[in-house]
Coordinates of C-alpha atoms in Angstrom, one line a residue:
M1 CA -15.5 4.5 -20.2
I2 CA -14.6 1.0 -20.1
L3 CA -11.3 1.4 -21.8
L4 CA -10.6 4.3 -19.8
L5 CA -10.9 2.0 -16.5
I6 CA -8.7 -0.6 -17.8
V7 CA -6.1 2.3 -18.3
I8 CA -6.4 3.4 -14.8
Y9 CA -6.1 -0.2 -13.6
I10 CA -2.9 -0.7 -15.7
A11 CA -1.9 2.7 -14.2
F12 CA -2.4 1.0 -10.4
V13 CA -0.6 -1.9 -11.6
G14 CA 2.6 0.6 -12.1
L15 CA 1.8 2.2 -8.9
G16 CA 2.3 -1.1 -7.3
I17 CA 5.7 -2.4 -8.7
P18 CA 8.0 0.3 -6.9
D19 CA 6.3 -0.4 -3.6
S20 CA 7.3 -4.0 -3.4
L21 CA 10.9 -3.7 -4.7
F22 CA 12.2 -2.1 -1.8
G23 CA 11.8 -4.7 0.7
V24 CA 13.2 -7.1 -1.7
A25 CA 16.2 -5.6 -2.9
W26 CA 17.1 -4.0 0.7
P27 CA 18.9 -7.8 1.7
S28 CA 21.3 -7.3 -0.9
M29 CA 21.5 -3.5 -1.3
Y30 CA 22.6 -2.9 2.6
Q31 CA 25.3 -5.6 2.5
Q32 CA 26.5 -3.9 -1.0
F33 CA 27.1 -0.6 0.6
N34 CA 28.0 -2.0 4.2
L35 CA 24.9 -0.4 6.1
P36 CA 23.1 -1.4 9.3
L37 CA 20.3 -3.3 9.0
S38 CA 17.8 -0.4 10.3
T39 CA 19.0 2.3 7.5
A40 CA 16.3 1.0 5.3
N41 CA 14.3 3.5 8.0
Y42 CA 15.5 6.4 6.3
I43 CA 14.6 5.5 2.9
I44 CA 10.7 4.6 4.1
I45 CA 10.6 7.6 6.1
F46 CA 11.8 9.8 3.0
T47 CA 9.4 7.9 0.6
S48 CA 6.5 8.4 2.8
A49 CA 7.1 12.3 3.6
G50 CA 6.7 12.6 -0.7
T51 CA 3.8 10.5 -0.6
I52 CA 2.1 12.5 2.3
V53 CA 2.9 15.8 0.8
S54 CA 1.8 15.0 -2.6
S55 CA -1.5 13.5 -0.9
L56 CA -2.1 16.9 0.9
N57 CA -1.6 19.0 -2.4
S58 CA -3.2 16.6 -5.0
S59 CA -6.8 18.1 -4.8
R60 CA -5.4 21.4 -5.8
L61 CA -3.1 20.1 -8.4
I62 CA -6.0 17.8 -9.8
H63 CA -8.4 20.8 -10.1
R64 CA -6.0 22.8 -11.3
Y65 CA -4.5 20.6 -14.3
G66 CA -6.7 17.5 -14.4
T67 CA -6.3 13.8 -12.8
A68 CA -4.8 12.8 -16.5
K69 CA -2.0 15.0 -16.4
I70 CA -1.1 14.7 -12.9
T71 CA -1.4 10.9 -13.3
I72 CA 1.0 11.2 -16.5
A73 CA 3.5 13.8 -14.9
S74 CA 3.6 11.6 -11.6
T75 CA 4.0 7.8 -13.4
L76 CA 6.9 9.8 -15.3
L77 CA 8.4 10.8 -12.1
T78 CA 8.5 7.7 -10.4
S79 CA 10.1 6.5 -13.7
V80 CA 12.9 8.8 -13.4
S81 CA 13.2 7.8 -9.5
L82 CA 13.6 4.1 -10.3
L83 CA 16.3 4.7 -12.7
G84 CA 18.2 7.0 -10.5
I85 CA 17.5 4.5 -7.5
S86 CA 19.3 1.7 -9.9
L87 CA 22.4 4.1 -10.8
S88 CA 23.2 5.5 -7.3
P89 CA 26.7 4.7 -6.6
N90 CA 25.9 5.1 -2.7
I91 CA 22.9 5.2 -0.1
W92 CA 22.8 9.1 -0.2
W93 CA 21.6 9.2 -3.4
I94 CA 18.7 6.7 -2.7
F95 CA 17.5 8.6 0.2
L96 CA 17.2 11.7 -2.1
L97 CA 15.7 9.7 -5.0
S98 CA 13.0 8.0 -2.5
F99 CA 11.6 11.5 -1.9
P100 CA 10.4 12.0 -5.6
L101 CA 9.3 8.2 -5.8
G102 CA 7.1 9.0 -3.0
L103 CA 5.9 12.1 -4.4
G104 CA 4.8 10.2 -7.8
A105 CA 2.8 7.7 -5.8
G106 CA 1.5 9.4 -3.6
A107 CA -0.4 11.9 -6.3
I108 CA -1.0 8.4 -8.5
D109 CA -2.6 7.0 -5.5
T110 CA -5.3 9.9 -4.6
A111 CA -5.9 11.1 -8.1
L112 CA -7.0 7.7 -9.3
N113 CA -8.6 6.4 -6.0
N114 CA -10.8 9.9 -6.2
Y115 CA -11.6 9.7 -9.6
V116 CA -12.8 5.9 -9.8
A117 CA -14.5 6.7 -6.6
L118 CA -16.6 9.5 -8.1
H119 CA -17.0 8.0 -11.7
Y120 CA -17.3 4.1 -11.0
S121 CA -18.9 1.8 -8.6
A122 CA -17.8 0.6 -5.5
S123 CA -17.0 -3.2 -7.3
Q124 CA -14.9 -1.5 -9.8
M125 CA -13.1 0.3 -6.7
S126 CA -12.2 -3.3 -5.2
F127 CA -10.9 -4.4 -8.5
L128 CA -8.8 -1.5 -8.9
H129 CA -6.8 -2.3 -5.8
C130 CA -6.9 -6.0 -6.8
F131 CA -4.5 -4.5 -9.8
Y132 CA -2.4 -2.8 -7.2
G133 CA -1.8 -6.3 -5.7
L134 CA -0.9 -7.7 -9.1
G135 CA 1.7 -4.7 -9.2
V136 CA 3.0 -5.8 -5.9
L137 CA 3.1 -9.4 -6.9
A138 CA 5.0 -8.6 -9.9
G139 CA 7.9 -6.5 -8.3
P140 CA 9.3 -9.3 -6.1
Y141 CA 8.8 -12.0 -8.8
F142 CA 10.8 -10.2 -11.3
M143 CA 13.6 -9.2 -8.7
S144 CA 13.7 -13.1 -7.3
L145 CA 14.4 -14.1 -10.8
L146 CA 17.2 -11.7 -11.4
L147 CA 18.9 -12.4 -8.6
K148 CA 18.8 -16.1 -8.8
N149 CA 20.2 -15.8 -12.5
D150 CA 23.1 -13.7 -11.2
F151 CA 21.7 -10.4 -11.5
T152 CA 21.6 -7.5 -9.2
W153 CA 19.1 -5.6 -7.6
Q154 CA 20.0 -2.6 -9.8
N155 CA 18.7 -4.9 -12.9
G156 CA 15.4 -5.4 -11.0
Y157 CA 14.8 -1.3 -10.4
Q158 CA 15.9 -0.9 -14.4
I159 CA 13.1 -3.5 -15.2
A160 CA 10.9 -1.3 -13.1
F161 CA 12.0 1.5 -14.8
V162 CA 11.0 0.3 -18.3
I163 CA 7.8 -0.8 -17.2
Q164 CA 6.7 2.6 -16.0
V165 CA 8.0 4.5 -19.4
L166 CA 5.6 2.0 -21.4
I167 CA 2.9 2.9 -18.7
T168 CA 3.5 6.7 -19.0
V169 CA 3.1 5.9 -22.8
I170 CA 0.0 4.1 -22.6
L171 CA -1.3 7.0 -20.3
F172 CA -0.4 9.6 -22.4
S173 CA -2.1 7.6 -25.3
S174 CA -5.0 7.6 -23.6
L175 CA -5.7 11.8 -22.9
R176 CA -8.7 11.7 -25.5
L177 CA -10.6 9.1 -23.0
W178 CA -10.7 11.6 -20.2
P179 CA -13.8 13.6 -20.2
N180 CA -12.9 17.5 -20.3
N181 CA -14.8 18.5 -17.9
E182 CA -13.8 16.5 -15.1
E183 CA -13.0 19.3 -12.6
K184 CA -16.6 20.6 -13.1
N185 CA -18.0 17.2 -12.2
L186 CA -15.8 17.2 -9.4
D187 CA -17.1 20.2 -8.1
E188 CA -20.8 19.0 -8.4
K189 CA -20.3 15.8 -6.8
T190 CA -18.5 17.4 -3.7
K191 CA -20.2 20.6 -3.4
N192 CA -22.8 19.5 -0.6
K193 CA -20.1 17.7 1.1
K194 CA -19.2 19.3 4.9
V195 CA -16.0 19.8 5.6
L196 CA -14.6 19.4 9.1
R197 CA -11.5 20.7 10.7
I198 CA -9.4 17.6 12.6
K199 CA -10.5 18.5 16.1
E200 CA -14.1 18.1 14.7
V201 CA -13.6 15.0 12.7
L202 CA -11.8 13.2 16.0
K203 CA -14.7 14.1 17.9
I204 CA -17.3 12.1 15.9
P205 CA -17.8 8.5 17.9
G206 CA -15.7 6.2 16.1
V207 CA -13.3 7.8 14.2
K208 CA -10.0 7.4 16.2
L209 CA -10.7 3.7 16.5
T210 CA -11.0 3.6 12.7
C211 CA -7.9 5.6 12.6
V212 CA -6.4 3.0 14.8
I213 CA -7.8 0.4 12.7
F214 CA -5.9 2.0 9.8
I215 CA -2.9 2.6 11.3
A216 CA -2.6 -1.2 12.4
T217 CA -3.5 -2.9 8.8
C218 CA -1.2 -0.4 6.8
T219 CA 1.7 -1.1 9.8
I220 CA 1.2 -5.0 8.8
E221 CA 1.4 -4.5 5.3
A222 CA 4.3 -2.3 5.4
T223 CA 6.2 -4.6 8.1
C224 CA 6.0 -7.5 5.9
G225 CA 6.7 -6.1 2.5
V226 CA 9.9 -4.2 3.8
W227 CA 11.1 -6.7 6.4
G228 CA 9.4 -10.0 5.2
S229 CA 12.2 -10.7 3.0
T230 CA 15.1 -9.7 5.3
F231 CA 13.3 -12.1 8.4
L232 CA 13.2 -15.1 5.9
V233 CA 17.2 -14.3 5.1
N234 CA 18.3 -13.5 8.6
S235 CA 15.7 -16.1 10.9
R236 CA 15.0 -18.7 8.3
F237 CA 18.2 -18.9 7.2
M238 CA 17.0 -18.4 3.3
T239 CA 19.5 -17.2 0.7
V240 CA 18.7 -13.6 -0.4
A241 CA 17.1 -14.9 -3.8
N242 CA 15.2 -17.9 -2.2
A243 CA 13.8 -15.2 0.3
A244 CA 13.0 -12.7 -2.7
Q245 CA 11.0 -15.7 -4.2
G246 CA 9.4 -16.4 -1.1
I247 CA 8.2 -13.1 -0.5
T248 CA 6.1 -13.3 -3.4
F249 CA 3.5 -15.3 -1.5
Y250 CA 2.9 -12.4 0.4
Y251 CA 2.3 -10.3 -2.4
L252 CA 0.3 -13.0 -3.8
G253 CA -2.0 -13.5 -1.1
M254 CA -2.6 -9.7 -1.2
F255 CA -3.8 -10.1 -5.0
I256 CA -5.6 -13.3 -4.3
G257 CA -7.5 -11.3 -1.0
R258 CA -8.4 -8.1 -3.0
F259 CA -9.8 -10.1 -5.7
C260 CA -11.8 -12.5 -3.5
S261 CA -12.8 -9.5 -1.6
G262 CA -14.6 -8.1 -4.5
I263 CA -16.2 -11.4 -5.4
M264 CA -17.6 -11.5 -1.7
N265 CA -18.7 -8.1 -1.4
S266 CA -21.5 -8.9 -3.9
R267 CA -22.8 -11.6 -1.9
L268 CA -21.9 -10.7 1.9
T269 CA -21.6 -7.4 3.9
S270 CA -18.1 -5.6 4.3
W271 CA -18.6 -6.4 8.0
T272 CA -18.7 -10.1 7.2
V273 CA -15.5 -9.8 4.7
I274 CA -13.6 -8.2 7.3
F275 CA -14.0 -10.5 10.0
I276 CA -13.1 -13.5 7.4
G277 CA -10.4 -11.5 7.0
H278 CA -9.1 -11.4 10.3
I279 CA -9.4 -15.1 10.9
F280 CA -7.3 -16.2 7.5
L281 CA -4.6 -13.0 9.0
L282 CA -4.4 -15.0 12.7
I283 CA -4.0 -18.2 11.2
G284 CA -1.3 -16.9 8.6
I285 CA 0.5 -14.8 11.5
S286 CA 0.4 -18.5 13.8
L287 CA 2.1 -20.3 10.9
V288 CA 5.1 -17.8 10.7
F289 CA 5.9 -18.4 14.3
I290 CA 7.0 -22.2 13.5
P291 CA 10.7 -22.0 13.5
V292 CA 11.7 -23.7 10.1
Q293 CA 12.6 -23.0 6.9
S294 CA 9.8 -24.8 5.1
F295 CA 6.8 -24.4 2.9
T296 CA 5.1 -23.5 6.1
V297 CA 6.4 -20.2 6.7
L298 CA 5.7 -19.0 3.1
M299 CA 1.9 -20.3 3.7
G300 CA 1.7 -18.0 6.4
L301 CA 2.8 -15.3 4.9
L302 CA 0.5 -16.0 1.8
L303 CA -2.4 -16.1 4.8
I304 CA -1.0 -12.8 6.1
G305 CA -1.4 -10.8 2.7
F306 CA -4.5 -12.6 1.7
G307 CA -6.3 -11.8 5.4
N308 CA -5.0 -8.3 5.7
S309 CA -5.6 -7.1 2.1
M310 CA -9.4 -7.2 2.9
M311 CA -9.2 -4.7 5.5
Y312 CA -8.6 -1.6 3.7
P313 CA -10.7 -1.3 1.1
N314 CA -13.8 -2.7 3.2
F315 CA -13.0 0.0 5.8
V316 CA -12.6 2.4 3.1
F317 CA -16.1 1.4 1.4
L318 CA -18.0 1.6 5.2
T319 CA -16.7 5.2 5.6
P320 CA -19.9 7.0 4.4
I321 CA -22.0 4.0 5.8
N322 CA -20.6 4.4 9.5
F323 CA -20.4 8.2 9.6
G324 CA -22.8 9.4 6.9
Q325 CA -22.2 11.0 3.6
K326 CA -21.9 14.7 4.8
N327 CA -18.7 13.7 7.1
S328 CA -17.3 10.8 4.5
Q329 CA -14.7 13.6 2.9
S330 CA -13.4 14.8 5.9
I331 CA -13.1 11.3 7.7
M332 CA -11.7 9.7 4.4
G333 CA -8.4 12.2 4.6
I334 CA -8.1 11.4 8.3
Q335 CA -8.2 7.8 7.6
M336 CA -5.4 8.2 4.6
T337 CA -3.0 10.4 6.9
A338 CA -3.4 7.3 9.8
S339 CA -2.5 4.6 7.1
Y340 CA 0.5 6.8 6.5
V341 CA 1.3 6.7 9.9
G342 CA 1.4 3.0 9.6
T343 CA 4.0 3.4 7.0
L344 CA 6.0 6.1 8.2
C345 CA 6.4 5.3 12.0
M346 CA 5.7 1.9 12.7
A347 CA 7.3 -0.4 10.1
P348 CA 10.6 1.7 10.8
I349 CA 10.0 0.7 14.5
F350 CA 10.7 -3.0 13.8
G351 CA 13.4 -2.0 11.7
L352 CA 14.8 -0.5 15.2
I353 CA 14.0 -3.5 17.1
A354 CA 15.4 -5.8 14.5
Q355 CA 18.6 -3.9 14.6
H356 CA 19.2 -4.0 18.4
Y357 CA 17.5 -7.4 19.1
S358 CA 16.6 -9.9 16.3
T359 CA 14.3 -10.4 13.2
E360 CA 12.9 -13.4 15.1
L361 CA 10.7 -10.6 17.0
F362 CA 8.9 -9.9 13.4
P363 CA 6.0 -12.7 14.0
Y364 CA 5.4 -11.3 17.8
Y365 CA 5.0 -7.4 16.5
L366 CA 2.7 -8.6 13.9
L367 CA 0.8 -10.9 16.7
I368 CA 0.6 -7.5 18.7
T369 CA -0.4 -5.2 15.7
F370 CA -3.1 -7.7 14.6
L371 CA -4.5 -7.9 18.5
I372 CA -4.6 -4.0 18.6
M373 CA -6.6 -4.0 15.2
A374 CA -9.1 -6.9 16.0
L375 CA -9.7 -4.9 19.4
A376 CA -10.6 -1.8 17.6
T377 CA -12.6 -3.4 15.0
L378 CA -14.6 -5.5 17.6
K379 CA -15.1 -2.0 19.4
L380 CA -16.0 0.1 16.4
K381 CA -18.4 -2.5 15.3
K382 CA -20.1 -2.2 18.7
Q383 CA -20.3 1.7 18.8
I384 CA -21.5 1.8 15.3
H385 CA -24.3 -1.0 16.1
V386 CA -25.4 1.1 19.0
L387 CA -25.2 4.5 17.3
K388 CA -27.5 3.2 14.5
G389 CA -30.0 2.2 17.1

């Protein structure tokens, strides 16, 4: 089981790499194709649409083919998509290939999160997301090295393609490690769960607030990931290569935050870890406001990644505690949908703002989103406390 867990961790590193590539590549990409800044929104929408489609259908596919085969096929699909994007002669091909890239990522995310939740501990789940953080850190790091040495963003996507192919080979080689009766075990673990309609879920006290929180935390994550590098180029006047290197501070903060969250969870409650994350997140946003091209803004991005990274895994962990195990499966699905809304809608909204006004509004957008999330968190904590009596 430990060897299989290592393989799953490796797969999650591969899941993270493509997620961080686009935001770092975009300053070079839109200049090369002579596009408006906000064109990135369409790529985000196509990728997110693929993620949503695969997530909604993942349960049926996993039940039919198994977690291992779905993970292998999805990793291979992301590999082909990355290679295709690197060879695209124009933006239309990138639009087209972003959808299967999202399809593969959504299936991997849902399949492996579900498998680890059923077969491993909460601590191992936290470290799973830590390895995702390692993947999103590696993407911009390699991209920045390439750009600094006069390579292109296409070369970065090609390296990601090679890594994904290697991970596909590792996953295929691990087929014998996966239990043959995983679908039966899945049914045994979930047969007593209560399935609710969307209207029924939203009527449960606190669910709407937790949806707001998931939208907000994913808005901050997606906005920094997609637009952080562009902000450094346009508003802090860094070169494209330096901005690509600078955004690695954000992803480094995300990686460190997930790792520290896993350690802190063994000593502190999830609510305490969440409020610690809020403090670091606010400090980070405050530093990004300072209008200088210096280490200060990079430290701000690092602290934003550090603080915000603690939200997602801890709120996921609190779901059955806050709302009861019989409702947790239905509520989890609503929460995942809310998180996709943050990526699909809210990050593109900032793209439109940046296009029509200025990327200088980047820290203001993050601050407003943070305040909404902090208020919703406080109200949810109070509501849960009242319900628990």
